[in-house]
Coordinates of C-alpha atoms in Angstrom, one line a residue:
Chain A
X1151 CA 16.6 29.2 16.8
X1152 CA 18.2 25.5 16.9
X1153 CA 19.5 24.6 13.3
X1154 CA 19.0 21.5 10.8
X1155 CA 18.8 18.3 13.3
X1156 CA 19.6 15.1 11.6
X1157 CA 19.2 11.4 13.3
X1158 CA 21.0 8.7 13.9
X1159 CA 24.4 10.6 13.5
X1160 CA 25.9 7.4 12.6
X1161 CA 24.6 4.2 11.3
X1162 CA 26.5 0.5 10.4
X1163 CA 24.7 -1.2 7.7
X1164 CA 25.4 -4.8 6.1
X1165 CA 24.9 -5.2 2.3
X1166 CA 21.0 -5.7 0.9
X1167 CA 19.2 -4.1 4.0
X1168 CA 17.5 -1.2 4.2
X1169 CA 18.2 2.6 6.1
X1170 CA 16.0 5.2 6.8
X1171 CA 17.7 8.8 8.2
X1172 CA 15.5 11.8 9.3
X1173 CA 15.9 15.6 9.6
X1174 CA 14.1 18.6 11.4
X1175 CA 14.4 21.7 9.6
X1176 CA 14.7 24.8 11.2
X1177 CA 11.8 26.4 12.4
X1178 CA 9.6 27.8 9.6
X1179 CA 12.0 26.2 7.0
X1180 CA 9.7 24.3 4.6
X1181 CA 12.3 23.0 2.1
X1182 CA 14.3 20.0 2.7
X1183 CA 17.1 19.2 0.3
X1184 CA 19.3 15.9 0.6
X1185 CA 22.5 15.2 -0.4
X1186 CA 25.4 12.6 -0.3
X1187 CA 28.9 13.4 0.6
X1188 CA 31.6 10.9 -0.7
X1189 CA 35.7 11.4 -1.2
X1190 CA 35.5 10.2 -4.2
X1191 CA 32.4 12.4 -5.7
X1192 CA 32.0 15.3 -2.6
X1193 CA 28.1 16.9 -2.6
X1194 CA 26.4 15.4 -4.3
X1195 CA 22.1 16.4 -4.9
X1196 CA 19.6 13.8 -4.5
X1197 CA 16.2 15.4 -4.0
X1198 CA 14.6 18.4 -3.0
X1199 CA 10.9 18.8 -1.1
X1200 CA 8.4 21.4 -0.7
X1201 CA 5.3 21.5 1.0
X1202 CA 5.6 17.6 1.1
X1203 CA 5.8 17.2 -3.2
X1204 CA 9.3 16.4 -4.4
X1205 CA 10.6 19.5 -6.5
X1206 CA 13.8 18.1 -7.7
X1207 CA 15.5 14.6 -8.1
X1208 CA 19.6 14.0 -8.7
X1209 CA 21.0 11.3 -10.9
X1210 CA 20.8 8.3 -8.4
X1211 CA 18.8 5.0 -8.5
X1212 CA 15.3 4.2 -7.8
X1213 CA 16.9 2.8 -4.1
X1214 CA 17.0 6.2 -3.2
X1215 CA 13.8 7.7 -2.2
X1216 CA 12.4 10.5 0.5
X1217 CA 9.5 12.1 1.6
X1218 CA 8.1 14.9 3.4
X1219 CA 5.7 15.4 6.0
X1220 CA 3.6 18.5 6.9
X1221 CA 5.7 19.8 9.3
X1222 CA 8.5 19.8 7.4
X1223 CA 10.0 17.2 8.3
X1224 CA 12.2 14.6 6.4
X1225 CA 13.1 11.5 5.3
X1226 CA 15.4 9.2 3.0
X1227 CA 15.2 5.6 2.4
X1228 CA 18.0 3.8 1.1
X1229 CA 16.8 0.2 0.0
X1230 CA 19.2 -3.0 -0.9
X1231 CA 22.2 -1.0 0.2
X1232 CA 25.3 -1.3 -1.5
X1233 CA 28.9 -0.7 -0.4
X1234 CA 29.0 2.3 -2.2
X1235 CA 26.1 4.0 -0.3
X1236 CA 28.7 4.6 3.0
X1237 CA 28.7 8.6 2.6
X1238 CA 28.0 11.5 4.6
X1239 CA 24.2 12.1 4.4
X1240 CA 23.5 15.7 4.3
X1241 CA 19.8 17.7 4.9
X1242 CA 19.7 21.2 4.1
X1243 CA 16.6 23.8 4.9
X1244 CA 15.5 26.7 3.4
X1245 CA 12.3 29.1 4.1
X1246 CA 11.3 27.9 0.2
X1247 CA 12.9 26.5 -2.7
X1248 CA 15.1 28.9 -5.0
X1249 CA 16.8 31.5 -4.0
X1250 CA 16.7 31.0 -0.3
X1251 CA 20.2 30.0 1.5
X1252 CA 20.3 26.6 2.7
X1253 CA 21.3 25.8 5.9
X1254 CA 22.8 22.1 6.6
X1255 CA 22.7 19.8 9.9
X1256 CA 25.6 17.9 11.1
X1257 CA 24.7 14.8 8.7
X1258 CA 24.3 11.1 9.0
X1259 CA 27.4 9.2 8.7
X1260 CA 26.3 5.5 6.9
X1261 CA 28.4 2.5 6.8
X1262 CA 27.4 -0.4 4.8
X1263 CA 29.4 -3.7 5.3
Chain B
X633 CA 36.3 -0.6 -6.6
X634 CA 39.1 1.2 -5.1
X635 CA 37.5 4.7 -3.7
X636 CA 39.9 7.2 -5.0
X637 CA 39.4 10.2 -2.9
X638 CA 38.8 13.9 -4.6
X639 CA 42.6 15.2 -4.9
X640 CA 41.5 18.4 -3.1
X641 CA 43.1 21.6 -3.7
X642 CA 45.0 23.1 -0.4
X643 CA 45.8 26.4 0.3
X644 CA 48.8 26.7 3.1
X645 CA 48.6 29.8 4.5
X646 CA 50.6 32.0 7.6
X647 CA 48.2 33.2 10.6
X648 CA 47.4 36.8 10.1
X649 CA 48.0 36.4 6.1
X650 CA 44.9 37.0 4.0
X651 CA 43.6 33.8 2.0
X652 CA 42.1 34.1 -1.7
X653 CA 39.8 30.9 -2.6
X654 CA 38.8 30.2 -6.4
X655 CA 36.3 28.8 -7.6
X656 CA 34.6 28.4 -11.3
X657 CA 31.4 27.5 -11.9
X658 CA 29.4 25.7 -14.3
X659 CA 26.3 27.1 -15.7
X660 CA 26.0 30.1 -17.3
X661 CA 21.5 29.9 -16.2
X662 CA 23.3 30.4 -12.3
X663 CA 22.8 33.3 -10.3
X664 CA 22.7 32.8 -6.7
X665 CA 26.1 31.8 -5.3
X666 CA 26.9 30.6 -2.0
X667 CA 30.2 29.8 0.3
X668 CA 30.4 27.0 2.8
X669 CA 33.0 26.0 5.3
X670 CA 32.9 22.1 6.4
X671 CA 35.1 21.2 9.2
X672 CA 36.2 17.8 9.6
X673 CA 32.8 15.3 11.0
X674 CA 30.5 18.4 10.6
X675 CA 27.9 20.0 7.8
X676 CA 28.7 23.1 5.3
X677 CA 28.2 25.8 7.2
X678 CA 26.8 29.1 5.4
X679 CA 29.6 31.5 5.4
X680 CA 28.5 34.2 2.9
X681 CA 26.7 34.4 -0.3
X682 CA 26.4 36.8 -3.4
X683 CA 23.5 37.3 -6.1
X684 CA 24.4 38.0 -10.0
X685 CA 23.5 41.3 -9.8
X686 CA 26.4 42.0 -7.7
X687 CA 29.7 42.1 -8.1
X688 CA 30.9 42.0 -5.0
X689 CA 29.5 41.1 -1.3
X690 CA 31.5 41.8 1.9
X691 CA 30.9 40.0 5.0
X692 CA 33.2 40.4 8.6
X693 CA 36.5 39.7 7.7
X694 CA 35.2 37.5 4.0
X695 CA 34.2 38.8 0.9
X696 CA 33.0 37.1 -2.2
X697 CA 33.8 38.5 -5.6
X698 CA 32.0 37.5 -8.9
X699 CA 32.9 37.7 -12.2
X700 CA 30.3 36.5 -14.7
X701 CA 32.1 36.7 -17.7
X702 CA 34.6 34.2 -16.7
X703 CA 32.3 32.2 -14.4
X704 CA 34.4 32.9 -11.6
X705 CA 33.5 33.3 -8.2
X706 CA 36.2 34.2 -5.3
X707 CA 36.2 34.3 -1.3
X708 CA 38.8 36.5 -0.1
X709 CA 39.3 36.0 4.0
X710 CA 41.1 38.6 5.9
X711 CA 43.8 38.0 9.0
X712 CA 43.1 34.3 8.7
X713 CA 43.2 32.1 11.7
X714 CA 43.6 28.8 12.7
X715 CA 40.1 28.5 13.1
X716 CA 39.4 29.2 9.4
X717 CA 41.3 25.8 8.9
X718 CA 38.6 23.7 6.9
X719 CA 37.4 23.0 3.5
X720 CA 35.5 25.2 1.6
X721 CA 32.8 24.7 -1.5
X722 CA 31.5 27.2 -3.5
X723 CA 27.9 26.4 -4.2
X724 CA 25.7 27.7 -7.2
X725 CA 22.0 27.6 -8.0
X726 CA 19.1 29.3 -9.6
X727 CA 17.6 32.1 -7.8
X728 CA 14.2 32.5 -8.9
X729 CA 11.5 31.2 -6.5
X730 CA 10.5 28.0 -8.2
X731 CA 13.4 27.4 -10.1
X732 CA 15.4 24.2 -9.4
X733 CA 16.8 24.7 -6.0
X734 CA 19.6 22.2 -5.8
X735 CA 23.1 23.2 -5.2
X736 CA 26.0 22.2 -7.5
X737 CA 28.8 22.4 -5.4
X738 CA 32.5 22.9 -6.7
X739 CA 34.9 20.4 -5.2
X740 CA 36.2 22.3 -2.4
X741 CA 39.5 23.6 -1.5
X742 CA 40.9 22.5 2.0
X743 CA 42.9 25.6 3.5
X744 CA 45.4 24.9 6.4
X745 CA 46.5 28.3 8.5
X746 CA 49.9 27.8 9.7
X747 CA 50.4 29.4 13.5

């Protein structure tokens, strides 16, 4: 079964634009989490979906948004990007939310400039 | 501002020594705990996990111990190898099927195994 697939891999940004990242969760997986990876703060939540409604939200701006679609499938936005948004963007799967191991892809690495 | 990294805990260890990873968690409404291993430019990977009603969960060569009076949660890995050279994040969540299903993640401790 091919794991948590997450595109681009890696991304270069410039202050005030915009980024959209996506991820495939495994197969039958229909719980997408999100989080950011930074040195100075390490994983860190920022929402959570099921069945395309978002369950869950982490302590991070409005600029930070995501969706789900009915196959499962992700995505974040990141609007007006800041320098402090270059992180390791992380998607996790589970076969439902709570109690379920999640399962992470490889990430999206963001730069902003 | 300056980004001051996470001052990481590291754990030196020989080849063929056994490794002990600690870990404490934060909230006491927690009872599904999980173990990750990140290598360097990749995701956590699962590695093993443990539910509150156990005290103990053994895996090949890992096992996870839990003590919920202390809110402390342990990953013992056997004959460690060079491979097992990463860092590694306890995780804990709620377990109940439509509890909040976030992860809080502990810091991580980076373990190096010496050849």
């Amino acid at each position: 079964k091919a794991g948590v697939t997450q595109t681009p891999r890696y991304l270069i940004k410039t202050r005030g634009q915009q980024v959209t990242l996506s991820c495939s969760p495994i197969s039958g997986h229909r719980s997408v989490s999100w989080y950011q990876q930074t040195p100075g703060q390490g994983l860190q939540f920022l929402f959570e979906y099921f069945s395309e409604t978002q369950r869950n939200k982490g302590n991070f701006p409005g600029r930070f948004s995501g969706r789900q679609f009915s196959n499962s499938r992700s995505e974040m936005n990141v609007s007006t990007l800041e320098l402090g948004d270059s992180a390791l963007y992380l998607c996790a799967s589970s076969l439902r939310p709570g109690g379920e191991t999640q399962y992470f892809g490889p990430g999206t690495r963001l730069l902003v400039l | 501002g300056e980004n001051v990294g996470l001052h990481l805990p590291t754990l030196s260890v020989q080849e063929g020594d056994n490794s002990i990873i600690n870990c404490a968690y934060s909230n006491s409404a927690s009872d599904y705990f999980i173990w990750y291993k990140q290598e360097s430019g990749k995701g956590p990977q699962f590695i093993i996990d443990i539910r509150s009603n156990m005290d103990k969960r053994q895996g090949q060569r890992v096992t996870v111990l839990l003590n919920k009076t202390v809110k402390h949660l342990s990953l013992q890995i056997a004959a460690t190898q060079p491979g097992d050279s990463a860092v590694y994040f306890c995780a804990e969540t709620q377990g109940a099927f439509g509890s909040q299903g976030n992860l809080i993640f502990g810091k991580g401790t980076k373990l190096s195994v010496k050849p």
